[in-house]
């Protein structure tokens, strides 16, 4: 069974050229970062800011009440929202902020008419599990409570990338199991997330395919987010959504690049969702690394078109 069509096959030479350029621009990771997890995270956070896009003039900074004080959020509010979108940024649970996704979130607001809330959840290692997931659950609950009055809608999407994909999946399950509001979720956009924190085969060996992730870096993320957890504890569905009961979920779009060290997580999650008879689409892009959607290419354009069509198909 082939996981992509002939059109995407035709984009593979360009994708491979992009990978070669990426490998030259960003050589393999070294041991230059300090061993101390907090010091390492602080350096990585400062480095990440340099790669952020220009801030969107549409974005409004605000806060919502959280379990440990106010949670910063970044809002995109069209004039007449049709639905809401809870966005959860990536960064291995240790780096990143909502500004990373300003262009995409502005597009959701202007092109699809979605009121977007991007949550600036607490980061590890200062705030390990369950701090980040708790903040995301609170953001979902806040939108479900205030959406009807503020935006005139009680329907929402949930989505995120990388660690944000993991947190989006965990939040989706909490909306179902803790908030009892899964009927108000139109769909979940799960982009190259990490769904089994024990480690799937591709995390340890992705066949030598070029990728921006590596096993050592992934391990430092786990050490920050779930320090000291046993393998049994990592099987908790709230930690590893792959182990959850996946029945009764709304439509999910599960996206990943075939070169990604987290590719197996998406493959396994989509298969388990399908077996549970939850509606799911698996979108796989060959010769594409983790984070491929930020690089200009025909593969990226195809991904964007598919995502737009998926959103449109689910709009109320």
Coordinates of C-alpha atoms in Angstrom, one line a residue:
X1 CA 0.0 0.0 0.0
X2 CA 1.5 3.3 -1.1
X3 CA 1.0 6.2 1.3
X4 CA 1.2 9.0 -1.3
X5 CA 0.1 9.5 -4.9
X6 CA 2.0 10.0 -8.1
X7 CA 1.8 13.8 -8.0
X8 CA 3.6 13.8 -4.6
X9 CA 6.1 11.3 -6.1
X10 CA 7.0 13.9 -8.7
X11 CA 8.0 16.3 -6.0
X12 CA 10.6 14.0 -4.5
X13 CA 13.6 15.3 -6.4
X14 CA 13.0 18.8 -5.1
X15 CA 12.5 17.4 -1.6
X16 CA 15.8 15.6 -1.8
X17 CA 17.6 18.7 -3.0
X18 CA 16.0 20.6 -0.1
X19 CA 17.3 18.0 2.4
X20 CA 20.8 18.3 1.0
X21 CA 20.7 22.1 1.4
X22 CA 19.3 21.7 4.9
X23 CA 22.1 19.3 5.9
X24 CA 24.7 21.8 4.6
X25 CA 23.1 24.8 6.4
X26 CA 22.5 22.9 9.7
X27 CA 25.3 20.4 10.3
X28 CA 24.7 17.5 12.6
X29 CA 24.2 18.3 16.3
X30 CA 27.2 18.4 18.5
X31 CA 27.8 18.2 22.2
X32 CA 28.2 22.0 22.5
X33 CA 25.1 22.4 24.6
X34 CA 25.5 22.1 28.4
X35 CA 24.4 18.9 30.1
X36 CA 22.2 20.8 32.6
X37 CA 18.7 20.5 31.2
X38 CA 17.6 24.0 32.3
X39 CA 20.7 25.7 30.9
X40 CA 20.3 23.8 27.7
X41 CA 16.7 24.8 27.3
X42 CA 17.4 28.5 28.0
X43 CA 20.0 28.5 25.2
X44 CA 17.7 26.7 22.8
X45 CA 14.9 29.1 23.6
X46 CA 17.0 32.1 22.7
X47 CA 18.3 30.4 19.5
X48 CA 14.7 29.6 18.5
X49 CA 13.6 33.3 18.6
X50 CA 15.9 34.1 15.8
X51 CA 13.9 31.8 13.5
X52 CA 10.5 33.2 14.3
X53 CA 8.6 34.9 11.5
X54 CA 7.6 38.5 11.6
X55 CA 4.8 39.0 14.2
X56 CA 1.3 39.2 12.7
X57 CA -0.4 42.6 13.0
X58 CA -3.6 40.7 13.6
X59 CA -2.3 39.0 16.8
X60 CA -3.5 40.2 20.2
X61 CA -1.8 39.2 23.4
X62 CA -4.0 38.3 26.3
X63 CA -4.3 35.9 29.3
X64 CA -6.7 33.4 30.6
X65 CA -6.9 32.1 34.2
X66 CA -4.8 29.0 34.7
X67 CA -4.0 26.4 37.4
X68 CA -0.8 28.2 38.4
X69 CA -1.7 31.8 37.5
X70 CA -2.6 33.5 34.3
X71 CA -1.7 31.7 31.0
X72 CA -0.5 34.0 28.2
X73 CA -2.5 33.4 24.9
X74 CA -2.2 34.9 21.4
X75 CA -5.6 35.6 19.8
X76 CA -6.6 36.0 16.1
X77 CA -10.2 37.2 15.9
X78 CA -12.0 37.6 12.5
X79 CA -15.0 39.8 12.4
X80 CA -17.6 37.0 12.1
X81 CA -16.0 33.8 13.4
X82 CA -17.5 30.5 12.0
X83 CA -15.7 28.3 14.6
X84 CA -12.7 28.3 17.0
X85 CA -9.3 26.8 16.7
X86 CA -7.1 25.9 19.7
X87 CA -3.5 25.9 18.5
X88 CA -0.7 24.4 20.5
X89 CA 2.9 25.2 19.4
X90 CA 5.8 22.7 19.2
X91 CA 9.3 22.8 20.6
X92 CA 9.8 19.4 22.4
X93 CA 7.9 20.7 25.5
X94 CA 11.0 22.8 26.3
X95 CA 11.1 25.6 23.8
X96 CA 8.9 27.6 21.5
X97 CA 6.1 30.1 21.9
X98 CA 2.9 31.0 20.0
X99 CA 4.6 33.6 17.8
X100 CA 6.2 30.7 15.9
X101 CA 2.9 30.1 14.1
X102 CA 1.7 33.6 13.5
X103 CA 1.5 33.2 9.7
X104 CA -0.4 29.9 9.9
X105 CA -2.8 31.2 12.6
X106 CA -3.5 34.4 10.7
X107 CA -4.3 32.3 7.7
X108 CA -6.8 30.2 9.8
X109 CA -8.5 33.5 10.8
X110 CA -8.6 35.3 7.5
X111 CA -9.0 32.3 5.1
X112 CA -11.3 30.1 7.2
X113 CA -13.0 32.5 9.5
X114 CA -11.7 30.8 12.7
X115 CA -11.2 32.5 16.0
X116 CA -7.7 31.2 17.0
X117 CA -6.3 30.9 20.5
X118 CA -2.6 29.9 20.6
X119 CA -1.7 28.9 24.2
X120 CA 1.6 29.7 25.7
X121 CA 1.7 26.7 28.0
X122 CA 4.3 26.2 30.8
X123 CA 7.5 24.6 29.5
X124 CA 9.8 21.9 30.9
X125 CA 12.1 21.3 32.6
X126 CA 10.9 24.1 35.0
X127 CA 7.4 22.7 34.6
X128 CA 7.4 19.0 33.7
X129 CA 4.3 16.9 33.1
X130 CA 1.4 17.5 33.8
X131 CA 1.9 21.3 33.7
X132 CA 1.8 21.7 29.9
X133 CA -1.2 19.4 29.3
X134 CA -3.0 21.0 32.2
X135 CA -2.6 24.5 30.7
X136 CA -3.8 23.2 27.3
X137 CA -6.9 21.6 28.9
X138 CA -7.7 24.8 30.6
X139 CA -7.4 26.7 27.3
X140 CA -9.8 24.3 25.7
X141 CA -12.3 24.6 28.6
X142 CA -12.0 28.4 28.4
X143 CA -12.8 28.4 24.7
X144 CA -15.8 26.1 25.1
X145 CA -17.2 28.2 27.9
X146 CA -16.6 31.7 26.4
X147 CA -16.8 31.0 22.7
X148 CA -20.5 31.2 22.3
X149 CA -20.7 34.7 23.9
X150 CA -17.4 36.1 22.6
X151 CA -17.3 34.6 19.1
X152 CA -20.8 33.4 18.5
X153 CA -19.8 29.7 18.1
X154 CA -19.6 26.7 20.3
X155 CA -17.6 24.5 17.8
X156 CA -13.9 24.2 17.8
X157 CA -10.8 22.5 16.2
X158 CA -7.7 21.5 18.1
X159 CA -4.3 21.2 16.5
X160 CA -0.6 21.4 17.0
X161 CA 2.8 20.4 15.6
X162 CA 5.5 18.1 17.1
X163 CA 5.2 18.4 20.9
X164 CA 2.1 20.5 20.1
X165 CA 0.8 17.5 18.2
X166 CA 1.2 15.3 21.3
X167 CA -0.4 18.0 23.5
X168 CA -3.3 18.4 20.9
X169 CA -3.9 14.6 21.0
X170 CA -3.8 14.6 24.8
X171 CA -6.1 17.7 25.0
X172 CA -8.6 16.1 22.6
X173 CA -8.8 13.0 24.9
X174 CA -9.2 15.3 27.9
X175 CA -12.0 17.2 26.2
X176 CA -13.8 13.8 25.7
X177 CA -13.0 12.2 29.0
X178 CA -12.8 15.1 31.5
X179 CA -14.9 17.9 29.9
X180 CA -17.5 15.8 28.2
X181 CA -17.5 18.0 25.2
X182 CA -16.2 15.9 22.3
X183 CA -19.3 16.6 20.4
X184 CA -18.3 20.2 20.1
X185 CA -14.9 19.4 18.5
X186 CA -15.1 19.5 14.7
X187 CA -11.7 17.9 14.1
X188 CA -8.0 17.6 15.3
X189 CA -5.0 18.5 13.2
X190 CA -2.1 16.3 14.5
X191 CA 1.1 17.2 12.8
X192 CA 4.2 15.0 13.3
X193 CA 3.4 14.5 17.0
X194 CA 5.0 12.2 19.6
X195 CA 2.3 9.8 20.7
X196 CA 4.2 7.0 22.5
X197 CA 6.7 8.4 24.9
X198 CA 8.3 5.0 25.4
X199 CA 9.8 5.4 22.0
X200 CA 8.7 3.9 18.6
X201 CA 11.2 2.2 16.3
X202 CA 11.8 5.2 14.1
X203 CA 12.9 7.3 17.0
X204 CA 15.9 5.1 17.5
X205 CA 16.6 4.4 13.8
X206 CA 14.9 6.2 10.9
X207 CA 17.0 4.3 8.4
X208 CA 19.7 7.1 8.2
X209 CA 17.3 9.5 6.5
X210 CA 18.2 13.2 6.9
X211 CA 16.2 14.8 9.7
X212 CA 16.5 17.7 12.0
X213 CA 15.8 15.5 15.0
X214 CA 18.2 12.9 16.5
X215 CA 17.8 10.3 19.3
X216 CA 20.0 12.2 21.7
X217 CA 18.1 15.4 21.4
X218 CA 14.8 13.5 21.7
X219 CA 16.0 11.9 24.9
X220 CA 16.9 15.3 26.4
X221 CA 13.3 16.4 25.7
X222 CA 11.9 13.3 27.5
X223 CA 14.3 13.9 30.5
X224 CA 12.9 17.4 30.8
X225 CA 9.2 16.6 30.3
X226 CA 8.7 13.3 32.1
X227 CA 11.7 13.0 34.4
X228 CA 12.1 9.7 36.1
X229 CA 9.0 8.1 34.7
X230 CA 9.0 4.3 34.4
X231 CA 8.0 2.6 31.2
X232 CA 4.7 1.6 32.8
X233 CA 4.0 5.2 33.8
X234 CA 4.7 6.3 30.2
X235 CA 2.0 3.9 29.0
X236 CA -0.6 6.1 30.8
X237 CA -2.8 7.4 27.9
X238 CA -2.5 10.9 29.3
X239 CA 1.2 10.7 28.8
X240 CA 1.2 8.5 25.6
X241 CA -2.1 9.1 23.7
X242 CA -1.3 6.0 21.5
X243 CA -2.4 3.9 24.5
X244 CA -5.8 5.6 24.8
X245 CA -9.2 4.3 23.9
X246 CA -9.5 6.1 20.5
X247 CA -13.2 5.5 19.9
X248 CA -15.7 8.2 19.4
X249 CA -13.2 10.9 18.3
X250 CA -14.0 13.6 15.7
X251 CA -12.2 13.5 12.3
X252 CA -8.4 13.7 12.6
X253 CA -5.8 14.7 10.1
X254 CA -2.5 13.0 11.0
X255 CA 0.5 14.4 9.0
X256 CA 4.1 13.4 9.0
X257 CA 7.2 13.3 6.8
X258 CA 8.6 9.9 6.0
X259 CA 12.1 10.9 7.1
X260 CA 10.9 12.1 10.5
X261 CA 12.2 10.3 13.6
X262 CA 8.6 10.5 14.9
X263 CA 7.1 9.0 11.7
X264 CA 6.1 5.7 13.4
X265 CA 4.1 7.6 16.0
X266 CA 1.9 9.0 13.3
X267 CA 1.6 5.7 11.5
X268 CA 0.7 3.8 14.6
X269 CA -1.8 6.4 15.8
X270 CA -3.6 6.6 12.5
X271 CA -3.9 2.8 12.3
X272 CA -5.3 2.6 15.8
X273 CA -7.8 5.4 15.2
X274 CA -8.9 3.6 12.0
X275 CA -9.3 0.3 13.9
X276 CA -11.3 2.1 16.5
X277 CA -13.6 3.4 13.7
X278 CA -12.7 7.0 14.4
X279 CA -12.5 9.0 11.2
X280 CA -8.9 9.6 10.3
X281 CA -6.7 10.7 7.3
X282 CA -3.0 9.9 7.3
X283 CA -1.0 12.3 5.2
X284 CA 2.6 11.1 4.6
X285 CA 5.2 13.1 2.6
X286 CA 8.2 11.2 1.3
X287 CA 11.8 12.6 1.6
X288 CA 10.5 15.1 4.2
X289 CA 12.0 15.7 7.6
X290 CA 10.5 16.8 10.9
X291 CA 9.1 20.3 10.5
X292 CA 9.1 20.0 6.7
X293 CA 6.1 22.4 6.3
X294 CA 8.2 25.5 7.1
X295 CA 10.5 25.0 4.1
X296 CA 9.3 26.4 0.7
X297 CA 8.6 23.4 -1.7
X298 CA 5.9 21.8 -3.7
X299 CA 5.5 19.2 -1.0
X300 CA 4.8 22.0 1.5
X301 CA 2.2 23.6 -0.9
X302 CA 0.5 20.2 -1.3
X303 CA 0.3 19.8 2.5
X304 CA -1.1 23.3 2.8
X305 CA -3.8 22.7 0.2
X306 CA -4.8 19.4 1.8
X307 CA -5.1 21.0 5.2
X308 CA -7.2 23.8 3.8
X309 CA -9.5 21.4 2.1
X310 CA -9.8 19.3 5.3
X311 CA -10.7 22.3 7.3
X312 CA -13.3 23.4 4.7
X313 CA -14.9 20.0 4.6
X314 CA -15.6 20.2 8.4
X315 CA -16.7 23.8 8.8
X316 CA -20.2 24.3 10.2

